[in-house]
Every structure is written in C-alpha cells, then in structure tokens.
Coordinates of C-alpha atoms and ligand atoms in Angstrom, one line a residue:
M1 CA -52.7 1.8 134.9
E2 CA -49.9 4.3 135.5
K3 CA -48.8 6.5 132.6
L4 CA -45.4 5.7 130.9
R5 CA -43.0 8.6 131.5
I6 CA -41.2 9.1 128.1
M7 CA -38.4 11.6 128.2
S8 CA -37.3 13.1 124.9
V9 CA -33.7 14.6 125.0
F10 CA -32.4 16.9 122.3
G11 CA -30.2 20.0 122.0
T12 CA -29.5 21.1 118.4
R13 CA -31.6 22.6 115.7
P14 CA -32.0 19.5 113.6
E15 CA -32.8 17.3 116.5
A16 CA -35.4 19.8 117.7
I17 CA -37.1 20.0 114.3
K18 CA -37.2 16.2 114.1
M19 CA -38.3 15.6 117.7
A20 CA -40.9 18.3 118.0
P21 CA -43.6 16.4 116.1
L22 CA -42.8 13.3 118.1
V23 CA -43.0 15.1 121.5
K24 CA -46.4 16.4 120.3
E25 CA -47.6 12.9 119.2
L26 CA -46.5 11.5 122.6
S27 CA -48.3 14.3 124.5
G28 CA -51.5 13.3 122.7
R29 CA -51.4 9.7 123.8
E30 CA -53.4 9.0 127.0
E31 CA -51.1 6.2 128.1
I32 CA -48.0 8.5 128.0
E33 CA -46.7 11.4 130.1
S34 CA -44.4 13.2 127.6
I35 CA -41.4 15.0 129.2
C36 CA -39.1 17.2 127.2
C37 CA -35.4 17.8 128.3
V38 CA -33.2 20.1 126.2
T39 CA -29.4 20.4 126.6
A40 CA -29.4 23.6 124.6
Q41 CA -26.2 22.5 122.8
H42 CA -27.6 25.2 120.4
R43 CA -29.2 28.1 122.1
E44 CA -30.7 30.6 119.6
M45 CA -31.2 28.0 116.9
L46 CA -32.9 25.6 119.4
D47 CA -35.1 28.3 120.8
S48 CA -36.3 29.3 117.3
V49 CA -37.5 25.7 116.8
L50 CA -39.2 25.5 120.2
E51 CA -41.1 28.7 119.3
V52 CA -42.2 27.5 115.8
F53 CA -43.6 24.2 117.3
G54 CA -44.9 25.8 120.5
L55 CA -42.9 23.5 122.8
T56 CA -41.8 24.4 126.4
P57 CA -39.1 22.2 127.8
D58 CA -39.6 20.6 131.2
W59 CA -35.8 20.8 131.8
D60 CA -33.2 22.9 130.2
L61 CA -29.4 22.2 130.8
D62 CA -28.5 25.5 129.0
I63 CA -24.9 24.2 128.2
M64 CA -24.0 26.2 125.0
T65 CA -20.8 28.3 124.9
P66 CA -19.2 30.0 121.9
R67 CA -16.7 27.7 120.0
Q68 CA -17.5 24.8 122.3
T69 CA -15.5 21.7 122.0
L70 CA -16.8 18.1 121.7
S71 CA -15.5 17.2 125.1
T72 CA -17.1 20.2 126.8
I73 CA -20.5 19.5 125.2
T74 CA -20.3 15.8 126.2
S75 CA -19.2 16.4 129.8
K76 CA -21.7 19.2 130.5
C77 CA -24.5 17.1 129.1
L78 CA -23.6 14.1 131.2
T79 CA -23.4 16.1 134.4
G80 CA -26.6 17.9 133.7
M81 CA -28.5 14.8 132.7
D82 CA -27.8 13.1 136.1
E83 CA -29.9 15.7 137.8
A84 CA -32.7 15.6 135.2
I85 CA -33.0 11.8 135.2
D86 CA -32.9 11.7 139.1
A87 CA -35.7 14.3 139.3
L88 CA -37.9 13.1 136.4
K89 CA -37.5 9.3 136.7
P90 CA -38.4 8.4 133.1
D91 CA -39.4 4.9 132.0
L92 CA -37.7 5.4 128.6
I93 CA -35.4 8.1 127.2
L94 CA -35.6 9.0 123.5
V95 CA -32.5 10.5 121.7
H96 CA -32.3 11.5 118.1
G97 CA -29.6 11.0 115.5
D98 CA -25.9 11.6 116.0
T99 CA -25.0 14.8 117.8
S100 CA -22.9 15.1 121.0
T101 CA -26.2 15.6 122.9
T102 CA -27.5 12.3 121.4
F103 CA -24.4 10.4 122.5
A104 CA -24.3 12.0 126.0
G105 CA -28.1 11.5 126.4
A106 CA -27.9 7.8 125.6
L107 CA -24.8 7.3 127.8
S108 CA -26.4 9.1 130.7
A109 CA -29.6 7.0 130.4
F110 CA -27.4 3.9 130.5
Y111 CA -25.6 5.0 133.6
H112 CA -29.1 5.3 135.2
K113 CA -30.2 2.0 133.8
V114 CA -33.0 3.7 131.9
P115 CA -33.8 2.1 128.5
V116 CA -33.1 4.1 125.4
G117 CA -35.1 4.5 122.1
H118 CA -32.9 5.8 119.2
V119 CA -34.9 7.9 116.7
E120 CA -33.2 8.1 113.3
A121 CA -31.2 4.9 113.9
G122 CA -29.1 2.9 111.5
L123 CA -27.6 5.7 109.3
R124 CA -24.0 4.9 108.4
T125 CA -21.1 6.0 106.1
Y126 CA -18.6 3.4 107.6
D127 CA -16.0 6.2 107.7
K128 CA -15.2 6.9 111.4
Y129 CA -14.1 10.5 110.7
S130 CA -16.8 11.5 108.2
P131 CA -19.1 12.8 109.3
Y132 CA -17.1 13.7 112.3
P133 CA -18.0 13.1 115.1
E134 CA -21.5 12.0 114.0
E135 CA -20.6 8.6 112.6
M136 CA -19.0 7.5 115.8
N137 CA -21.8 9.0 117.9
R138 CA -24.5 7.0 116.1
K139 CA -22.5 3.7 116.4
L140 CA -22.0 4.2 120.1
V141 CA -25.7 5.0 120.5
T142 CA -26.5 1.8 118.6
A143 CA -24.5 -0.1 121.2
I144 CA -26.5 1.4 124.1
A145 CA -30.0 1.6 122.6
D146 CA -32.9 -0.9 123.3
L147 CA -35.4 0.3 120.6
Y148 CA -34.3 1.3 117.1
F149 CA -36.5 3.6 115.0
C150 CA -35.0 3.5 111.5
P151 CA -36.2 6.0 108.9
T152 CA -35.7 3.5 106.0
E153 CA -35.3 -0.2 105.1
S154 CA -31.7 0.4 104.2
N155 CA -31.0 1.8 107.7
R156 CA -32.5 -1.4 109.1
R157 CA -30.2 -3.5 107.0
N158 CA -27.2 -1.6 108.3
L159 CA -28.2 -2.5 111.9
E160 CA -28.9 -6.1 111.0
R161 CA -25.4 -6.4 109.5
E162 CA -24.1 -5.2 112.8
G163 CA -25.9 -8.0 114.6
I164 CA -29.0 -6.1 115.9
T165 CA -31.9 -8.4 115.4
E166 CA -34.6 -7.2 117.8
N167 CA -36.7 -4.1 118.3
I168 CA -36.0 -2.5 114.9
F169 CA -38.9 -0.5 113.6
V170 CA -38.9 1.1 110.1
T171 CA -40.8 4.3 110.7
G172 CA -39.9 6.9 108.1
N173 CA -38.1 10.0 109.1
T174 CA -39.9 12.4 111.5
V175 CA -38.6 15.3 109.5
I176 CA -41.3 14.6 106.9
D177 CA -43.9 14.7 109.6
A178 CA -42.5 18.2 110.5
L179 CA -42.5 19.3 106.9
K180 CA -46.1 18.5 106.6
T181 CA -47.0 21.0 109.3
T182 CA -44.6 23.9 108.2
V183 CA -45.0 24.1 104.4
V184 CA -48.1 26.1 103.5
K185 CA -49.5 27.5 100.3
D186 CA -49.2 31.3 100.0
Y187 CA -46.8 31.4 103.0
H188 CA -45.9 35.0 104.0
F189 CA -42.2 35.3 105.1
T190 CA -41.5 37.3 108.2
T191 CA -37.9 37.8 107.0
E192 CA -38.4 40.8 104.7
I193 CA -35.5 39.8 102.3
L194 CA -37.3 36.6 101.5
N195 CA -40.6 38.3 100.6
D196 CA -38.7 40.6 98.2
L197 CA -36.9 37.8 96.2
P198 CA -37.8 37.8 92.5
Y199 CA -39.1 34.2 92.5
D200 CA -40.6 34.5 89.0
S201 CA -37.7 36.1 87.2
K202 CA -34.6 34.5 88.9
K203 CA -33.5 31.0 89.9
I204 CA -33.3 30.9 93.7
V205 CA -30.4 28.6 94.8
L206 CA -30.6 27.7 98.5
V207 CA -27.3 27.1 100.2
T208 CA -26.2 25.8 103.6
C209 CA -22.9 24.5 104.8
H210 CA -21.7 23.9 108.4
R211 CA -20.2 20.4 108.9
R212 CA -17.1 20.1 111.2
E213 CA -15.3 17.8 108.7
N214 CA -15.6 20.5 106.1
Y215 CA -13.9 23.1 108.4
G216 CA -10.6 24.3 106.8
Q217 CA -9.7 23.7 103.2
P218 CA -12.9 21.9 102.1
M219 CA -15.0 24.8 103.4
E220 CA -12.6 27.3 101.7
D221 CA -13.1 25.5 98.4
I222 CA -16.9 25.2 98.8
M223 CA -17.2 28.9 99.5
S224 CA -15.0 29.8 96.6
A225 CA -17.1 27.6 94.3
L226 CA -20.3 29.2 95.6
A227 CA -18.8 32.7 94.8
H228 CA -17.9 31.6 91.3
I229 CA -21.3 30.1 90.7
A230 CA -23.0 33.3 91.8
R231 CA -20.7 35.5 89.6
T232 CA -21.1 33.3 86.5
H233 CA -24.9 32.9 86.8
P234 CA -26.4 36.4 87.0
D235 CA -29.8 34.8 86.4
T236 CA -29.6 33.2 89.9
I237 CA -29.8 34.5 93.5
L238 CA -27.9 32.4 96.1
V239 CA -29.7 32.6 99.4
Y240 CA -27.5 31.3 102.2
P241 CA -28.8 31.4 105.8
V242 CA -25.4 31.1 107.7
H243 CA -25.1 28.8 110.7
L244 CA -24.1 30.6 113.9
S245 CA -20.8 28.7 114.3
P246 CA -18.1 31.5 114.3
V247 CA -15.9 29.3 112.0
V248 CA -18.7 29.1 109.4
Q249 CA -19.7 32.8 109.8
E250 CA -16.1 34.0 109.2
C251 CA -15.5 31.8 106.1
A252 CA -18.9 32.5 104.5
K253 CA -18.6 36.3 105.0
R254 CA -15.0 36.4 103.7
H255 CA -15.9 34.7 100.4
L256 CA -19.5 35.8 99.7
E257 CA -20.3 39.1 101.3
G258 CA -20.7 41.9 98.8
I259 CA -21.5 39.6 95.8
E260 CA -24.5 41.3 94.1
N261 CA -26.6 38.1 93.7
V262 CA -25.8 36.5 97.1
R263 CA -28.0 37.0 100.1
L264 CA -26.3 36.0 103.4
T265 CA -29.0 35.8 106.1
A266 CA -29.2 34.8 109.8
P267 CA -30.4 31.3 110.4
L268 CA -34.0 31.0 109.3
S269 CA -36.8 29.6 111.5
A270 CA -38.0 26.2 110.3
G271 CA -41.1 27.7 108.8
E272 CA -39.2 30.2 106.8
M273 CA -36.6 27.6 105.7
H274 CA -39.1 25.0 104.6
N275 CA -41.2 27.4 102.7
L276 CA -38.1 29.0 101.0
M277 CA -37.1 25.5 100.0
A278 CA -40.5 24.9 98.5
R279 CA -40.0 27.9 96.3
C280 CA -36.3 27.5 95.3
C281 CA -34.9 25.9 92.2
L282 CA -31.9 24.0 93.5
V283 CA -30.3 23.1 96.9
L284 CA -26.6 23.1 97.6
T285 CA -25.9 21.7 101.0
D286 CA -23.9 19.6 103.4
S287 CA -26.8 19.3 105.8
G288 CA -28.4 16.0 106.6
G289 CA -31.9 17.4 107.2
L290 CA -31.9 19.4 103.9
Q291 CA -31.0 16.2 102.0
E292 CA -34.1 14.6 103.4
E293 CA -36.5 17.6 103.0
A294 CA -35.6 18.7 99.4
P295 CA -36.6 15.4 97.7
A296 CA -40.0 15.6 99.3
L297 CA -40.4 19.1 97.8
G298 CA -39.2 18.0 94.4
K299 CA -36.0 20.1 94.6
P300 CA -32.7 18.7 93.2
V301 CA -29.8 18.6 95.7
L302 CA -26.1 18.8 95.2
V303 CA -24.5 17.3 98.4
L304 CA -21.4 19.2 99.4
R305 CA -19.7 16.2 101.0
R306 CA -17.5 13.3 100.0
E307 CA -20.0 10.7 101.2
T308 CA -23.6 10.5 102.5
E309 CA -25.4 8.3 105.0
R310 CA -28.6 9.1 103.1
P311 CA -28.1 7.2 99.8
E312 CA -31.9 6.9 99.1
A313 CA -32.3 10.2 97.2
V314 CA -29.1 9.6 95.3
E315 CA -30.5 6.2 94.2
A316 CA -33.8 7.9 93.3
G317 CA -31.9 10.3 91.1
T318 CA -32.9 13.5 92.9
A319 CA -29.6 14.1 94.7
K320 CA -26.0 13.9 93.6
L321 CA -22.8 13.8 95.6
A322 CA -20.9 16.8 94.5
G323 CA -18.0 16.3 96.9
V324 CA -16.0 19.2 98.3
A325 CA -13.6 20.0 95.3
Y326 CA -14.0 23.4 93.7
D327 CA -14.1 22.1 90.1
D328 CA -16.6 19.4 90.8
I329 CA -19.1 21.7 92.6
V330 CA -18.8 24.3 89.9
S331 CA -19.3 21.9 87.0
M332 CA -22.2 20.1 88.6
A333 CA -24.0 23.3 89.4
D334 CA -23.3 24.7 85.9
Q335 CA -25.0 21.7 84.4
L336 CA -28.1 22.0 86.5
L337 CA -28.4 25.7 85.9
T338 CA -27.9 25.6 82.1
D339 CA -29.2 22.2 80.9
P340 CA -33.0 22.0 81.3
A341 CA -33.1 18.3 80.6
A342 CA -30.5 17.5 83.3
Y343 CA -32.5 19.7 85.7
A344 CA -35.8 18.1 84.8
A345 CA -34.4 14.7 85.4
M346 CA -33.6 15.6 89.0
A347 CA -36.6 17.8 89.8
R348 CA -39.0 15.1 90.8
A349 CA -40.9 14.8 94.2
V350 CA -40.0 11.5 95.8
N351 CA -40.5 10.3 99.3
P352 CA -37.8 7.8 100.2
Y353 CA -37.5 9.2 103.7
G354 CA -41.0 9.0 105.0
D355 CA -44.8 9.4 104.5
G356 CA -45.5 11.8 107.4
Q357 CA -46.5 8.9 109.7
A358 CA -43.2 8.3 111.5
C359 CA -44.3 9.8 114.9
R360 CA -47.4 7.7 115.0
R361 CA -45.4 4.6 114.3
I362 CA -42.8 5.5 117.0
A363 CA -45.4 6.1 119.6
D364 CA -47.2 2.9 118.7
A365 CA -43.9 1.0 118.9
I366 CA -43.2 2.3 122.3
L367 CA -46.6 1.3 123.6
W368 CA -46.1 -2.2 122.0
H369 CA -42.7 -2.5 123.8
F370 CA -44.4 -1.9 127.1
G371 CA -47.2 -4.3 126.3
R372 CA -49.9 -1.7 125.8
G373 CA -50.8 -2.0 122.1
P374 CA -50.2 -3.8 118.8
R375 CA -46.9 -3.6 116.8
P376 CA -47.1 -0.9 114.1
E377 CA -46.6 -1.7 110.4
D378 CA -43.3 -0.7 108.9
F379 CA -42.9 2.3 106.5
R380 CA -42.3 1.3 102.9
S381 CA -41.3 3.9 100.3
Ligands
UD1_1 C1 -23.9 20.4 115.7 C2 -23.8 18.9 115.6 C3 -24.0 18.5 114.1 C4 -25.2 19.1 113.5 C5 -25.3 20.5 113.7 C6 -26.6 21.1 113.2 C7 -22.3 17.8 117.2 C8 -20.9 17.4 117.4 N1 -22.5 18.4 116.0 O1 -22.8 20.9 115.1 O2 -24.1 17.0 114.0 O3 -25.2 18.8 112.1 O4 -25.1 20.8 115.1 O5 -26.6 22.5 113.1 O6 -23.1 17.6 118.0 N2 -23.8 28.5 117.9 C9 -24.4 29.7 118.4 N3 -25.8 29.6 118.6 C10 -26.5 28.5 118.3 C11 -25.9 27.4 117.8 C12 -24.5 27.4 117.6 O7 -23.8 30.7 118.7 O8 -27.8 28.6 118.4 C13 -22.3 28.6 117.8 C14 -21.6 28.5 119.1 O9 -20.4 29.3 119.0 C15 -21.2 27.0 119.2 C16 -20.9 26.7 117.7 O10 -21.9 27.4 117.0 O11 -20.1 26.8 120.0 C17 -20.9 25.3 117.3 O12 -22.0 24.6 117.7 P1 -21.9 23.0 118.0 O13 -23.2 22.5 118.5 O14 -20.7 22.7 118.8 O15 -21.6 22.4 116.6 P2 -22.4 22.4 115.2 O16 -21.4 22.6 114.2 O17 -23.5 23.3 115.3
UDP2 N1 -32.8 24.7 109.0 C1 -33.5 25.8 109.4 N2 -33.0 27.1 109.2 C2 -31.8 27.3 108.6 C3 -31.0 26.1 108.2 C4 -31.6 24.9 108.4 O1 -34.6 25.7 109.9 O2 -31.3 28.4 108.5 C5 -33.4 23.4 109.2 C6 -33.5 22.5 107.9 O3 -34.6 22.8 107.2 C7 -33.5 21.2 108.6 C8 -32.5 21.3 109.8 O4 -32.6 22.7 110.1 O5 -34.7 20.8 109.0 C9 -31.1 20.9 109.4 O6 -30.3 21.4 110.4 P1 -28.7 21.5 110.1 O7 -28.4 21.6 108.7 O8 -28.2 22.5 111.0 O9 -28.2 20.1 110.7 P2 -28.0 18.6 110.0 O10 -29.3 18.2 109.5 O11 -26.9 18.7 109.0 O12 -27.5 17.8 111.2

C-alpha cells in the first residue's frame, strides 16, 4: 500500500514547539511519509526550535520581515504554499493553533482541495478581537478543517456547540509531549546568566509578554507593574526573555532595563525555557504555551490578559487571570510573593492539558481516518 503523505505546516515558535514532537511521531510510522513545510513567519525563533528538536524542513517559505503586518504574512504564506502543495502533493495538511500561518496554511490547503487536520482545535474566548487576530484565525480554520484534534474535553464541547459533530478527537496538547523531552534533572544552561541565578536564595519570577492585543496602553501598564514588583520585592529576580518583536523590545527595555533584580535576556531556546520554568517560583505571562506548561511543572501562573481560552488551569486553581491593569497585577503578585498559604494553594502540579500521549493519538486518528487502523481512545484529565 502507498504511504500517506502528511504535510505539517508551521511558522512561529509556539507552533514549532508543539508540532515538532508530532512530526517526529509521524516520521516513525511506517504507513506515513512525513513532510515538514515551514513558512518562517518567525525566523530566528523558529530556527532555534528546529535545532533543539533536530528537524530539517522539506520546504521553507522564508517569509519573515521586520514589523510585518497581518496582511503581508497571510498573502506571502498563500502564494508560497501554492508552490509547496503543487510540488509535494500531500494527502493531508496539518496546521496548528491560531496564527496567521495557521489560517493561511488551511486556506491554501482548501484552495488545493487537500483535507486539513487542525491540531489544538476548539479553543475559544468568543471575543473576536481578543486574542487578536488569533480568535478569528481559529474560527476560520474550524470552518475549513476536516479533522479536529482538541487538547481537552472543553475544547470539544466548544466545537460541538458550533455544530461540528464528526471527526473530533480529544488528544491532549502536544506541548506536554514536548515538555517531556526537554525538561531534564540537573540540566546545565548554555545561557550563562541562567546558570548564575541564585536559585536557592532568591525567588525566580519568570516573565513573558508579547500579545498584539496588549500593544499600547495595556503593555505600558504591564511593564510598569513588573518594574514595581521587582523594586518592591528585592528577594526576587525577574527573568524576562524578551520576544524579538520590535514593539515589545522597545517597551520592555524602556521600563525594565537597569533595574537591579531584573534580567532581560534574548529569547531562550525551548530547552532553556522549559528547564528555567521548572526551577522558577512563579510565572507572569500573556503566552498561551506558558499557561499550558507551567501547571504541568507545578508553577503558579498569573495570566496578563483580560480573558483566556485556556480555562482548565484557572478551574484547577493553579492559574489566575490577573488582567492588564497595573493595580491588579501588582496586588496579585504581592499576595503570591508574601503569603505562603496563598502560594502553596496554587503551586500544585496538575495535568489538565495532556498526558504526553497527544502525538500518538493524533497519528492514530489520521491512520483511522484513512482506514488504516483503529480509532484512538480520547485523553481524559
Ligand atoms: C505571532 C502570532 C501569535 C503568537 C506569537 C508567538 C500571528 C498573527 N501572531 O505573533 O499568535 O502568539 O507569534 O510568539 O500569527 N521577529 C523577529 N524574529 C523572529 C520572530 C519575530 O525579528 O524570530 C520580529 C519581526 O520584526 C516580526 C515581529 O517580530 O515582524 C512580529 O512577528 P509576528 O509573527 O508578526 O507576530 P508575533 O507577535 O510574533
Ligand atoms: N518559549 C521559549 N523561549 C522563550 C519564550 C517562550 O522557548 O524565550 C516557549 C514557551 O516555553 C512555549 C512557547 O515558546 O513553549 C510559547 O510561545 P509564545 O509565548 O511565543 O507564543 P504563544 O504560546 O503565546 O502563542
């Protein structure tokens, strides 16, 4: 029987971290020929992930430009994907999550009448502009997709409410699969500044912030709050690997550079990031991926957003929505840094997002879809 040609398409750092273990799983299946196409919507941050996971793309659209707009990303991806699909002739295209690459990848597959599998399907805030443009991207991909790989049961319910009744698989999130390969005991950091941190005598607070809907006043307020938290808690060190977006770089440096107990670093490789998270005390972030990883490592999270499409950790009590207002962020961080009981109540390892078997379930579901194997069992937290 001929092998199935499964083409994974991704372009940003989080998609790469979450698709890398799946590409590897697919490559290990004898019924499948796994093809990897990157848009390089992110360049350096994507290449770092490819290196960590030892992946070499079969096709690279290399689209990134500084301060790129949503329209440029989408149109460049669409044009580039035409050539890739014509040349590689996949039986199924896999896209991940909610970026511009995700949307353009799915739309391009549709134009070529190639079926689409959506990894990390069914996340919703039901606010069209938050996260922006991600909420709309994932809804549009839902309309196009043929197979839905939902991380959680609640994601499945979101799709069912929208009338999707077939081909939904609850798999867990592939980020937990990735985390199982990157976090190691006695990890030695290659970023010198991370080896030198006083993990035993200070509280390490891990910070990231990059979302487009936070650009402008919300990001100004978040960064001022972070500066205040650092200044008023000398027993902490805030470590902030700053996203390469020029908007974020400028704002973070203006507010935080020069504060004695703040360490602004370049983006970390996934290995460095995951092992730093494993050693930190608290995570302050607007990142989707960090919201999923920190609970698995038992680290409390304050989410620097007004809403979240990842309510599972909030429901489990290990994450809280801090919002984007200065006073709220400061008071919630104060509480966790000064009240041991409040901290202990949130510092529990829970696994609402996966058990590390998501990639196996997705590969099995694809084979089932093409009549080549049994349907996988669903992930239950
Ligand atoms: C994108 C995704 C967002 C995701 C985020 C993860 C969209 C619309 N947004 O947002 O959902 O949460 O990635 O990080 O798809 N840059 C570099 N080098 C890099 C990466 C980025 O220089 O390796 C700079 C470039 O100037 C680029 C800018 O960052 O133009 C913004 O990148 P872009 O992909 O447009 O948006 P993100 O905010 O990263
Ligand atoms: N990450 C990383 N290095 C960093 C910051 C984040 O490896 O300096 C990882 C993080 O652990 C997670 C993913 O990147 O796996 C999240 O990416 P990001 O926050 O950029 O995007 P989001 O998840 O919000 O879409």
